[in-house]
PDB file with one MODEL, atoms N, CA, C and O in Angstrom:
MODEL        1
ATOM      1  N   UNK A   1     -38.287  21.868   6.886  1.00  0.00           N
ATOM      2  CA  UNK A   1     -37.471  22.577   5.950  1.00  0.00           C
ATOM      3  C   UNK A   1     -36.801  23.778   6.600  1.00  0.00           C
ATOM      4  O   UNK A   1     -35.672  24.044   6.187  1.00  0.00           O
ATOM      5  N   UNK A   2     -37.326  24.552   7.564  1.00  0.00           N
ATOM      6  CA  UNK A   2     -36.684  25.674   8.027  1.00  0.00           C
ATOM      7  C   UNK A   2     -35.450  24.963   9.554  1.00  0.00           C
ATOM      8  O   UNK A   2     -34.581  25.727   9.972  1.00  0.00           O
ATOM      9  N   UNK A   3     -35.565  23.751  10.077  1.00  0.00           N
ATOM     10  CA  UNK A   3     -34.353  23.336  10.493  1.00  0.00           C
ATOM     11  C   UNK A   3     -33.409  23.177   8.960  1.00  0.00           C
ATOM     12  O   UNK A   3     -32.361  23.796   8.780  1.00  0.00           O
ATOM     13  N   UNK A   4     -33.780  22.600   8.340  1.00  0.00           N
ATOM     14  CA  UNK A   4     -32.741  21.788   7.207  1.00  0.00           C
ATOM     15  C   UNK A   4     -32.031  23.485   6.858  1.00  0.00           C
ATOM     16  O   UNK A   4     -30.809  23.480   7.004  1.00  0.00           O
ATOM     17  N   UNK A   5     -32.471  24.526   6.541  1.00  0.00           N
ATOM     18  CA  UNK A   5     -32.233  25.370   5.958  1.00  0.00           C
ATOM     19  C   UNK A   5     -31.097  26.499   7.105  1.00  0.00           C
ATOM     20  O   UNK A   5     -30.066  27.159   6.976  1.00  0.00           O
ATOM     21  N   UNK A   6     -31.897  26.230   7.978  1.00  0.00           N
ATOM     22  CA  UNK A   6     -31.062  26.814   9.381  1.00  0.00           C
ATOM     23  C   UNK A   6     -29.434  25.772   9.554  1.00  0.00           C
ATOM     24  O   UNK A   6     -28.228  25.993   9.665  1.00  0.00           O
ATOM     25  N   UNK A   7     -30.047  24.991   9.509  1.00  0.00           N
ATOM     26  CA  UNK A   7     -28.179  23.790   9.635  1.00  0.00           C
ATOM     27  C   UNK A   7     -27.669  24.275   8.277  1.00  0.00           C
ATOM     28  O   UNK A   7     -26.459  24.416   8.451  1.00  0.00           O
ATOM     29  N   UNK A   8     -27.960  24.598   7.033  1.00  0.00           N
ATOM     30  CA  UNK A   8     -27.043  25.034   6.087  1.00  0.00           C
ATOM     31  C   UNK A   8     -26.579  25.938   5.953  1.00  0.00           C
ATOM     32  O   UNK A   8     -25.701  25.908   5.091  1.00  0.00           O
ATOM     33  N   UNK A   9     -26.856  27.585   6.797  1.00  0.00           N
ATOM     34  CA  UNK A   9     -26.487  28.284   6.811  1.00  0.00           C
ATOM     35  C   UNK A   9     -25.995  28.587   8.289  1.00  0.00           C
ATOM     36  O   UNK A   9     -25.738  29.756   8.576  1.00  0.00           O
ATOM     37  N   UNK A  10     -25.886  27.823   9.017  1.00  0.00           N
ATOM     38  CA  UNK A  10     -24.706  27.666   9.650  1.00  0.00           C
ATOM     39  C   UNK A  10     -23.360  26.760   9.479  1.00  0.00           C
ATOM     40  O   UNK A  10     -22.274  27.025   9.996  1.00  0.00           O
ATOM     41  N   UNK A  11     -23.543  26.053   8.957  1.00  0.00           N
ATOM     42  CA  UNK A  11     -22.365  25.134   7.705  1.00  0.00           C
ATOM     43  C   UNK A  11     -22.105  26.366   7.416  1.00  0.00           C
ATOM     44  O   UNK A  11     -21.399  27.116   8.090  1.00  0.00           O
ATOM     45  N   UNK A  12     -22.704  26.649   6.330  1.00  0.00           N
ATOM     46  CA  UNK A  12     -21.794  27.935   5.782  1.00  0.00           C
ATOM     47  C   UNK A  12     -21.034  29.155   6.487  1.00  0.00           C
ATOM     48  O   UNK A  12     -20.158  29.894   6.038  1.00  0.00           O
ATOM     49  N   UNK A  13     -21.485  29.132   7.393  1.00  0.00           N
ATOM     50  CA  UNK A  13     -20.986  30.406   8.154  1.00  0.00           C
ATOM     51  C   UNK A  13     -19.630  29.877   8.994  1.00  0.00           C
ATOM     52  O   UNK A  13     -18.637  30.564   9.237  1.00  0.00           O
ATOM     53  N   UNK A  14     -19.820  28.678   9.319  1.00  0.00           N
ATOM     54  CA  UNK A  14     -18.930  27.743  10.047  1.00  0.00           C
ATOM     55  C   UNK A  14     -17.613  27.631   9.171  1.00  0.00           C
ATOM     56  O   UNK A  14     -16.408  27.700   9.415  1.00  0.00           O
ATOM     57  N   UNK A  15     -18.229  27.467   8.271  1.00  0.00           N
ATOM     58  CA  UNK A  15     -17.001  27.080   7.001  1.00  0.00           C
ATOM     59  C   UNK A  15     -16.254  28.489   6.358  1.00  0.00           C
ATOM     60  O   UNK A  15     -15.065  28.260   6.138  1.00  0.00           O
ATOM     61  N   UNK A  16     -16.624  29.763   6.036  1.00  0.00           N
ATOM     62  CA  UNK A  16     -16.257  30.803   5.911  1.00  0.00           C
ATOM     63  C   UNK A  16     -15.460  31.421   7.268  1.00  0.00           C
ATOM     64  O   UNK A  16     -14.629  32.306   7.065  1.00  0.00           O
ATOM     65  N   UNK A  17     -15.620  31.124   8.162  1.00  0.00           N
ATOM     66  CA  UNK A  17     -14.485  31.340   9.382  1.00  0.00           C
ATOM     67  C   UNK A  17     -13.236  30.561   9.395  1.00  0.00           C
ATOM     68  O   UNK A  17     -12.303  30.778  10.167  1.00  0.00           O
ATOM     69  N   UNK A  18     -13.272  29.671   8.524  1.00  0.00           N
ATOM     70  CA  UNK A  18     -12.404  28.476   8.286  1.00  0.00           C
ATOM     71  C   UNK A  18     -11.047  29.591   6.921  1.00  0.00           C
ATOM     72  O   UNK A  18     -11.276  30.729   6.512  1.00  0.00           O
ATOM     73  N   UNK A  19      -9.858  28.778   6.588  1.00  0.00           N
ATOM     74  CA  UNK A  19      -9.172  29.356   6.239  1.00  0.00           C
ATOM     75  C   UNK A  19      -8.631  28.646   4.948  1.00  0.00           C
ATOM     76  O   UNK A  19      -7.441  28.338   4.875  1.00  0.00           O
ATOM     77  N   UNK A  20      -9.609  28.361   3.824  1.00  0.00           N
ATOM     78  CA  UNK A  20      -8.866  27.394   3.195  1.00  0.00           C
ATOM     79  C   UNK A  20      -8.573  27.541   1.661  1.00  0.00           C
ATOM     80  O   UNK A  20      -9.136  28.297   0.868  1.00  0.00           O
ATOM     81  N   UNK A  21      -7.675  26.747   1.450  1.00  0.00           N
ATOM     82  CA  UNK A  21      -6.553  27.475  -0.063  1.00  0.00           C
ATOM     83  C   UNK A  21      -7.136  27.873  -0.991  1.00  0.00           C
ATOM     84  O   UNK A  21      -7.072  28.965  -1.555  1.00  0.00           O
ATOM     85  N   UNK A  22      -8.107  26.454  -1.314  1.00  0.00           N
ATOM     86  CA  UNK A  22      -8.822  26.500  -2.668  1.00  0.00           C
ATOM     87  C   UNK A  22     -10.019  26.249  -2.156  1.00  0.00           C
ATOM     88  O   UNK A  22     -10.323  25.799  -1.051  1.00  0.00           O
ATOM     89  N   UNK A  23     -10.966  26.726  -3.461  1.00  0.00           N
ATOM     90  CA  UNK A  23     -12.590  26.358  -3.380  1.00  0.00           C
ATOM     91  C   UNK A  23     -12.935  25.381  -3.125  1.00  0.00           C
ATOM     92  O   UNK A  23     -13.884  25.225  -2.356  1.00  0.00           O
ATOM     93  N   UNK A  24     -12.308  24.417  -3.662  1.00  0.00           N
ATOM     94  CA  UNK A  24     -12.757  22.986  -3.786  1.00  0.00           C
ATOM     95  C   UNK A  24     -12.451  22.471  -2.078  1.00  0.00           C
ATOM     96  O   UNK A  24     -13.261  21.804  -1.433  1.00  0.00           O
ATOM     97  N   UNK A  25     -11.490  22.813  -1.701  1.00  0.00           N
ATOM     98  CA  UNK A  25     -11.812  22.409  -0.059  1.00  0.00           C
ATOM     99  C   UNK A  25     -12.754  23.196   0.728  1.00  0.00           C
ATOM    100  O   UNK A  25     -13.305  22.931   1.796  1.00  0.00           O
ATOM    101  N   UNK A  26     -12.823  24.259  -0.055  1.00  0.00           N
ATOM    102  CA  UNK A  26     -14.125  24.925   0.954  1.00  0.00           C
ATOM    103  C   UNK A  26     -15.179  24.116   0.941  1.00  0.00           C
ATOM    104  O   UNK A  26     -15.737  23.689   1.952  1.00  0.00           O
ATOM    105  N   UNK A  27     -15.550  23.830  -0.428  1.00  0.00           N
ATOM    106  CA  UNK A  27     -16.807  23.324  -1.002  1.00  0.00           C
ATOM    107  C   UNK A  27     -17.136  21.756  -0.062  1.00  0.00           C
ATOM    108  O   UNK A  27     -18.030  21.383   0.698  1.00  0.00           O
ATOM    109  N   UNK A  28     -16.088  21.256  -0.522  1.00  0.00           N
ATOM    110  CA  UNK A  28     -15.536  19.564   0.647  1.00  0.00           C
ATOM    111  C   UNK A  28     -15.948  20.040   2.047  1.00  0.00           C
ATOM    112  O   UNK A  28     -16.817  19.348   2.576  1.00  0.00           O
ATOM    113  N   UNK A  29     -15.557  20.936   2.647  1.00  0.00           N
ATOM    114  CA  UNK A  29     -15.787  20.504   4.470  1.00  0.00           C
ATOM    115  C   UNK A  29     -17.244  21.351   4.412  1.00  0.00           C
ATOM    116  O   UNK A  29     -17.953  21.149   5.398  1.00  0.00           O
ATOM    117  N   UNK A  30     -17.814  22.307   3.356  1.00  0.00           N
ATOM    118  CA  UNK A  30     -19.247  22.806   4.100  1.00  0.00           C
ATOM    119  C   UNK A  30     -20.276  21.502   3.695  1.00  0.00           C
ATOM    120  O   UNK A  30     -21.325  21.309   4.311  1.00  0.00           O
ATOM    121  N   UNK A  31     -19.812  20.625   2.551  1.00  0.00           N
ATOM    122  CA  UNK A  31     -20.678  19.631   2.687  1.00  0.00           C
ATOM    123  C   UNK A  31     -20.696  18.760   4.276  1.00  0.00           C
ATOM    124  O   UNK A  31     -21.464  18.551   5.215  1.00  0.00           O
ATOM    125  N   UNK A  32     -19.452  18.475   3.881  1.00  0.00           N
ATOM    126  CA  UNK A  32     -19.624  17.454   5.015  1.00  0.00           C
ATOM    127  C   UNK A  32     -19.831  18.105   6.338  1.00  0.00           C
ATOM    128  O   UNK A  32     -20.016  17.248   7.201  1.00  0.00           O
ATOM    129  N   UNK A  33     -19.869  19.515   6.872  1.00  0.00           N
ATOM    130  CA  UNK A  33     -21.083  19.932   7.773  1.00  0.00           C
ATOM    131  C   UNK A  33     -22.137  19.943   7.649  1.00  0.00           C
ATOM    132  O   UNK A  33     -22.923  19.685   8.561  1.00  0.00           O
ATOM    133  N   UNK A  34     -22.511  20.291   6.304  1.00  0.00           N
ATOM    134  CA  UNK A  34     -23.774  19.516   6.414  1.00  0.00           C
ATOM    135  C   UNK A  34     -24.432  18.658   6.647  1.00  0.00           C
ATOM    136  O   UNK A  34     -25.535  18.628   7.193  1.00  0.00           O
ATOM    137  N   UNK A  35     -23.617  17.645   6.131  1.00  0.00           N
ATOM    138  CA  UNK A  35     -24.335  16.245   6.220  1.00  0.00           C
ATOM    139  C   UNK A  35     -24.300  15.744   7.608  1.00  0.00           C
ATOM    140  O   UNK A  35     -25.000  14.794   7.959  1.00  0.00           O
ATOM    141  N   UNK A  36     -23.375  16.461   8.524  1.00  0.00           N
ATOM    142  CA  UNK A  36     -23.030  16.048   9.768  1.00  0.00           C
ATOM    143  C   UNK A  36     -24.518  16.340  10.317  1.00  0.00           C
ATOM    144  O   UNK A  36     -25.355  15.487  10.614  1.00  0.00           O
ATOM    145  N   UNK A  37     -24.676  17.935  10.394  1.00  0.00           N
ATOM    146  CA  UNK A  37     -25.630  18.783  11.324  1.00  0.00           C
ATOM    147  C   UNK A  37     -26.894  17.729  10.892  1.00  0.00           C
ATOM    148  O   UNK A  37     -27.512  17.063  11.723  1.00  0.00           O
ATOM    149  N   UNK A  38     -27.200  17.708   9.183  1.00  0.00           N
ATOM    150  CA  UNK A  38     -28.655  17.515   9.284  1.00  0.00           C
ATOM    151  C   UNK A  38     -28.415  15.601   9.888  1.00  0.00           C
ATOM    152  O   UNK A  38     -29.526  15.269  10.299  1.00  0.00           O
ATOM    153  N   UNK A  39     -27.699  14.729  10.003  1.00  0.00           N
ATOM    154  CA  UNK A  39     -27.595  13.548  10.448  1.00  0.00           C
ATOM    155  C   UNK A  39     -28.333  13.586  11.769  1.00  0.00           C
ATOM    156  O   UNK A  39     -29.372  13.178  12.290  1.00  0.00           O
ATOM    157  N   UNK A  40     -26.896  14.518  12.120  1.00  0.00           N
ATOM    158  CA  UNK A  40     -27.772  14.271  13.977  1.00  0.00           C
ATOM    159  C   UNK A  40     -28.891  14.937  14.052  1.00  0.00           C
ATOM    160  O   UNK A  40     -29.699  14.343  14.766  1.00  0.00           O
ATOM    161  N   UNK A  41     -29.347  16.072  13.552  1.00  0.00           N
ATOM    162  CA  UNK A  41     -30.842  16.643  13.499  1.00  0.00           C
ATOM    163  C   UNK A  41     -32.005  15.599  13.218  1.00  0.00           C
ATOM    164  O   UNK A  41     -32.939  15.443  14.004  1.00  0.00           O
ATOM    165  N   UNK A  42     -31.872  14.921  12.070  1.00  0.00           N
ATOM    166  CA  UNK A  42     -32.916  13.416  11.680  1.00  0.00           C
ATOM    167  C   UNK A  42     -32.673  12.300  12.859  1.00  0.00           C
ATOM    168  O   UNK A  42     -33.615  11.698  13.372  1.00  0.00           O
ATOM    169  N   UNK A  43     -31.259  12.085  13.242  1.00  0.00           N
ATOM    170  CA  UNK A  43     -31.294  11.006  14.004  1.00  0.00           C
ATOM    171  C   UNK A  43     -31.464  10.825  15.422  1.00  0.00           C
ATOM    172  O   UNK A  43     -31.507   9.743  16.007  1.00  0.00           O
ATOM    173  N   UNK A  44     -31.582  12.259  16.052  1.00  0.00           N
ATOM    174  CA  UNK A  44     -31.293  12.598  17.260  1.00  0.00           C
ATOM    175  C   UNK A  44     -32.527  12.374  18.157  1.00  0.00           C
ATOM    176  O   UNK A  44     -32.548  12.902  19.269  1.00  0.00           O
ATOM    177  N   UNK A  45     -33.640  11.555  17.694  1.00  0.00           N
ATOM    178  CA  UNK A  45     -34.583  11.495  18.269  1.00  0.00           C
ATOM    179  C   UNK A  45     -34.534   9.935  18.407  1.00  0.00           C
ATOM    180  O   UNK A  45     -34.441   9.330  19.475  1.00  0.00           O
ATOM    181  N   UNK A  46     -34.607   9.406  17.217  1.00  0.00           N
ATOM    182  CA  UNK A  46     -33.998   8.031  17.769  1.00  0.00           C
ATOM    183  C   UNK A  46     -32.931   7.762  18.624  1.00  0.00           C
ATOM    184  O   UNK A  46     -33.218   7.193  19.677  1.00  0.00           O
ATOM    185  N   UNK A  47     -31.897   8.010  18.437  1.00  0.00           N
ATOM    186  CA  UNK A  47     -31.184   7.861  19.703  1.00  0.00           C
ATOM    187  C   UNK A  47     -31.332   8.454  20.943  1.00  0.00           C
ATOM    188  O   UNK A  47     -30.449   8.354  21.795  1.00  0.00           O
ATOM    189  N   UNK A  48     -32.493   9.140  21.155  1.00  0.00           N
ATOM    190  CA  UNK A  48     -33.089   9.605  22.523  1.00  0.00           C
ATOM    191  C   UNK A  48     -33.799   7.717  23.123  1.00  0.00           C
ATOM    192  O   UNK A  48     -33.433   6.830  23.894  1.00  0.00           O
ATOM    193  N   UNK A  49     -34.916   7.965  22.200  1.00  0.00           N
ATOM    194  CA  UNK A  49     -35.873   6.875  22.371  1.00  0.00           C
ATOM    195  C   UNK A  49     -35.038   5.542  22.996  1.00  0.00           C
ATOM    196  O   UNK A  49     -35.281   4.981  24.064  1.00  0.00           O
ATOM    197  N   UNK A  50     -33.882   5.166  21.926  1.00  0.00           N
ATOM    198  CA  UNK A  50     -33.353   3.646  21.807  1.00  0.00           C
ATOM    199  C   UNK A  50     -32.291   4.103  23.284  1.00  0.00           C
ATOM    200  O   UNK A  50     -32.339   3.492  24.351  1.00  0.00           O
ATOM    201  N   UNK A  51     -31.525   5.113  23.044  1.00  0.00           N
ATOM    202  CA  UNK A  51     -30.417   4.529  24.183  1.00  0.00           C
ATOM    203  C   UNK A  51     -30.523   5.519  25.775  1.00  0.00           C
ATOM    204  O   UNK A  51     -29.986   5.133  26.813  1.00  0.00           O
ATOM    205  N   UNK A  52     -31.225   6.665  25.673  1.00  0.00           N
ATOM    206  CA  UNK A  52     -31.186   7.495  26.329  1.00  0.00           C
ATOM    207  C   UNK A  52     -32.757   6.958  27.613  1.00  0.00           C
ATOM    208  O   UNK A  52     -32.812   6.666  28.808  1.00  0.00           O
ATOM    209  N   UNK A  53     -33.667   7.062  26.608  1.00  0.00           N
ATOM    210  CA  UNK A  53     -34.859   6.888  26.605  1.00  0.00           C
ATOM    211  C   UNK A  53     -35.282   5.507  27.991  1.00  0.00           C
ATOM    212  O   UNK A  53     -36.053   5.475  28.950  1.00  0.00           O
ATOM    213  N   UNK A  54     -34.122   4.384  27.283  1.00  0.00           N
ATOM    214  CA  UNK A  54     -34.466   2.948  27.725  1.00  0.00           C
ATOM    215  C   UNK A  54     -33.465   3.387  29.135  1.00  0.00           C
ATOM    216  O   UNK A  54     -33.988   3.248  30.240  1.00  0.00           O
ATOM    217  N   UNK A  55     -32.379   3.785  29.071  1.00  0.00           N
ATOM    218  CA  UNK A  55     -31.334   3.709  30.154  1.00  0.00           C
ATOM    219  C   UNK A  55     -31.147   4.938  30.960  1.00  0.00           C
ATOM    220  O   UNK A  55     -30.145   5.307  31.573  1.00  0.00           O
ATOM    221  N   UNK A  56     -32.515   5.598  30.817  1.00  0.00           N
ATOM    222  CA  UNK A  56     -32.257   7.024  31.815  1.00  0.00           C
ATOM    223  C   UNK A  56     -31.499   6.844  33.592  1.00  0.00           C
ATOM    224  O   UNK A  56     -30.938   7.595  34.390  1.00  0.00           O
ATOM    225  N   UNK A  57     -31.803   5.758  33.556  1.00  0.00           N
ATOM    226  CA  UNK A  57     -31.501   5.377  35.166  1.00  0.00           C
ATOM    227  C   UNK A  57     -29.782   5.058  35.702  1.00  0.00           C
ATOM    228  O   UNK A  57     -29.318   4.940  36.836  1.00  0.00           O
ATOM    229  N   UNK A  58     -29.117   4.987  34.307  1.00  0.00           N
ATOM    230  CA  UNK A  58     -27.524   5.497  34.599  1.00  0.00           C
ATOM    231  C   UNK A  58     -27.247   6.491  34.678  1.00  0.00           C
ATOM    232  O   UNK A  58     -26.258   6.772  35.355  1.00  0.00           O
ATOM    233  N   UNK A  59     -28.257   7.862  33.787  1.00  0.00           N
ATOM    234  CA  UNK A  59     -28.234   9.354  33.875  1.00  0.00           C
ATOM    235  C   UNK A  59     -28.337   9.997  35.344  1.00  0.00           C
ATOM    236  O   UNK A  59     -27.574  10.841  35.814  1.00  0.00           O
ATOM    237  N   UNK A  60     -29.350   9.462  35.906  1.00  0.00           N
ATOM    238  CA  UNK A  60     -29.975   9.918  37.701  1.00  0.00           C
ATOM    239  C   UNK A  60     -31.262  11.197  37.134  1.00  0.00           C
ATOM    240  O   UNK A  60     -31.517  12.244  37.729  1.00  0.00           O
ATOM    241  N   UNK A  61     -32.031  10.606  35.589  1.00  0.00           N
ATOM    242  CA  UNK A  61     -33.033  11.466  35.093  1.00  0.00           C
ATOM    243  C   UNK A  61     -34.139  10.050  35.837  1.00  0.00           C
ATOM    244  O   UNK A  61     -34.075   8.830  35.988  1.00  0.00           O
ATOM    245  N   UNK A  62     -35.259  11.387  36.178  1.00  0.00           N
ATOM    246  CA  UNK A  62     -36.373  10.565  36.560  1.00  0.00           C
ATOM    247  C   UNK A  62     -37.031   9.953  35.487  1.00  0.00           C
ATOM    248  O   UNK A  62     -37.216  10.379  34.347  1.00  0.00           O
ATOM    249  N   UNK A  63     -37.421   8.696  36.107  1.00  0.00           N
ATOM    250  CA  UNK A  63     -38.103   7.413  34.923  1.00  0.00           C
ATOM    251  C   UNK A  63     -39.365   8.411  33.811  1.00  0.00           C
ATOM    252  O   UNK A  63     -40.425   8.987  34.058  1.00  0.00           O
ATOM    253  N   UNK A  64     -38.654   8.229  32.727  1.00  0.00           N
ATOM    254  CA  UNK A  64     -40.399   8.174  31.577  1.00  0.00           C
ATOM    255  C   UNK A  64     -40.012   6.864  31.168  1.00  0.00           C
ATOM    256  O   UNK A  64     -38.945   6.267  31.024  1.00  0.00           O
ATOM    257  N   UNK A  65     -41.389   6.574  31.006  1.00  0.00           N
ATOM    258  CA  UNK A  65     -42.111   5.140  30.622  1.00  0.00           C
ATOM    259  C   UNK A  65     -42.026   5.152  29.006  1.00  0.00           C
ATOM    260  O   UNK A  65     -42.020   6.290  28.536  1.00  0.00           O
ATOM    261  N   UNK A  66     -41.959   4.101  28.076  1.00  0.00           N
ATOM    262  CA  UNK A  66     -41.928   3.776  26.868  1.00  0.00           C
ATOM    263  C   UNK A  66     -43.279   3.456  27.108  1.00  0.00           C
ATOM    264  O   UNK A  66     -43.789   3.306  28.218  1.00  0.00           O
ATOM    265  N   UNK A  67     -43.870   3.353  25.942  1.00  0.00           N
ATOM    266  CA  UNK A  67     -45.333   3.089  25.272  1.00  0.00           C
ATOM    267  C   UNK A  67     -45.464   1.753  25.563  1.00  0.00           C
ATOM    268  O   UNK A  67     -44.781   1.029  24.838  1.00  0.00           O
ATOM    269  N   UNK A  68     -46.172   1.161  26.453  1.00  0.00           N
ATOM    270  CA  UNK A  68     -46.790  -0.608  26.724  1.00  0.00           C
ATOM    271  C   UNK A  68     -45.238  -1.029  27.385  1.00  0.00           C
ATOM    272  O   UNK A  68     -44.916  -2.204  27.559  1.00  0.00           O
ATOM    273  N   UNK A  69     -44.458  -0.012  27.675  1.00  0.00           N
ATOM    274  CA  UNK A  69     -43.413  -0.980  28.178  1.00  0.00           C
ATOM    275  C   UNK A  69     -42.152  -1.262  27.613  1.00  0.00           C
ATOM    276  O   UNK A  69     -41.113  -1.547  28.208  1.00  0.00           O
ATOM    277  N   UNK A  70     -42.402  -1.126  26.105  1.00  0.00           N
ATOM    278  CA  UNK A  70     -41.353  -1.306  25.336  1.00  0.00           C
ATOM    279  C   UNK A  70     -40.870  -0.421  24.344  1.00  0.00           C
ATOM    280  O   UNK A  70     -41.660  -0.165  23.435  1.00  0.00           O
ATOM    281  N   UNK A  71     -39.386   0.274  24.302  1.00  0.00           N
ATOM    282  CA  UNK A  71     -39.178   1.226  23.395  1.00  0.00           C
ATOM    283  C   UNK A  71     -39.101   0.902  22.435  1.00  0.00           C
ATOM    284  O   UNK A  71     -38.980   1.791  21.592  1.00  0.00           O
ATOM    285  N   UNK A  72     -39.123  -0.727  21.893  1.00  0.00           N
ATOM    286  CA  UNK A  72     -39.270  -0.759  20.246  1.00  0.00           C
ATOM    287  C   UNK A  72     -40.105  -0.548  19.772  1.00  0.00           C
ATOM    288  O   UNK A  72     -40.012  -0.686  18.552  1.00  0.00           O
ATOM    289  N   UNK A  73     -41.531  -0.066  20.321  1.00  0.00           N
ATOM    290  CA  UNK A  73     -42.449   0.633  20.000  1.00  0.00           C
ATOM    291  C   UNK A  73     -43.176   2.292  19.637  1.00  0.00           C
ATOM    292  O   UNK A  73     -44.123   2.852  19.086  1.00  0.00           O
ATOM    293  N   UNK A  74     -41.835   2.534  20.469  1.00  0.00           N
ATOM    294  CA  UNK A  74     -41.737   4.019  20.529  1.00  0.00           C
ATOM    295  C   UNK A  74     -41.086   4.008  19.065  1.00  0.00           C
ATOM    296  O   UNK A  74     -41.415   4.792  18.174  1.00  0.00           O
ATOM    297  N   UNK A  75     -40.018   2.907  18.934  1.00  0.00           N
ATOM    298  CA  UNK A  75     -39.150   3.128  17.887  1.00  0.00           C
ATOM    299  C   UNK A  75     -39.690   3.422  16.239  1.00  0.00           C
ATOM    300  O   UNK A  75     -39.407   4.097  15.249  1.00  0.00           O
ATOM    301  N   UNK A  76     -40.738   2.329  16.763  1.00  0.00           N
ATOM    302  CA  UNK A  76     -41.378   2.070  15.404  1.00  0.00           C
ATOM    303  C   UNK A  76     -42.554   3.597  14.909  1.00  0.00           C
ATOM    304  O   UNK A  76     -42.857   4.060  13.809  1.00  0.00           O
ATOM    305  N   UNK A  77     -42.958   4.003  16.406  1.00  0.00           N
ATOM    306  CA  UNK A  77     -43.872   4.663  15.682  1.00  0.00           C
ATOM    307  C   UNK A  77     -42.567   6.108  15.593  1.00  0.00           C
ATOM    308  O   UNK A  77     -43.106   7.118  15.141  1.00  0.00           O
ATOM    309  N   UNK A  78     -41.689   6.230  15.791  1.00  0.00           N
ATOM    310  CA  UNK A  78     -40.833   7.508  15.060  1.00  0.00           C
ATOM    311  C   UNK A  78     -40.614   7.530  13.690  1.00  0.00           C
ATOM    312  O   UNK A  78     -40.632   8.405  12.825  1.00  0.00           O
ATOM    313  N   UNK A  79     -40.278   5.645  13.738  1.00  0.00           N
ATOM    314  CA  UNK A  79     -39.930   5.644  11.649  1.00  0.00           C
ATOM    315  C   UNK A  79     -41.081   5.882  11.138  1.00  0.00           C
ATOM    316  O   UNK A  79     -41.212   5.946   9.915  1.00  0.00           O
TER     317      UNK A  79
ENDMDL
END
C-alpha cells in the first residue's frame, strides 16, 4: 500500500505540472498515470522473471539460475 500510494502522488504531482483547460482532462491523464505507474509496479517482476530473467545472456549480465531449471516455475510461484 505505501508503493500504491507513493505512485499516486506522484501522478498527481506529474499531472499538476501539466497545463490543462478543463478538470475533466486533468482528472483523464492523472488516472491514466496511474494506472500506468501502478501496471508496471505489479507487473515488473514478472517481466524480470519471464523475459529478462530467462535471456540475461543477450544483456552480457552474469547467469542466475531459475528454480529446477525452469522459469515457469519461478513464474508460477510469483502469481
Amino acid at each position: 500500500e505505501i508503493v500504491n500510494w507513493c505512485l499516486t502522488q506522484l501522478a498527481i504531482k506529474l499531472t499538476q505540472w501539466e497545463n490543462h483547460r478543463t478538470q475533466t482532462e486533468h482528472e483523464t491523464h492523472m488516472l491514466s498515470k496511474v494506472l500506468v505507474l501502478k501496471f508496471i509496479c505489479t507487473y515488473c517482476v514478472l517481466y524480470y522473471t519471464a523475459f529478462f530473467k530467462h535471456h540475461q545472456y543477450l544483456f552480457g549480465v552474469t547467469p542466475m539460475e531459475c528454480w529446477k531449471d525452469d522459469c515457469i516455475l519461478d513464474l508460477q510461484w510469483q502469481l
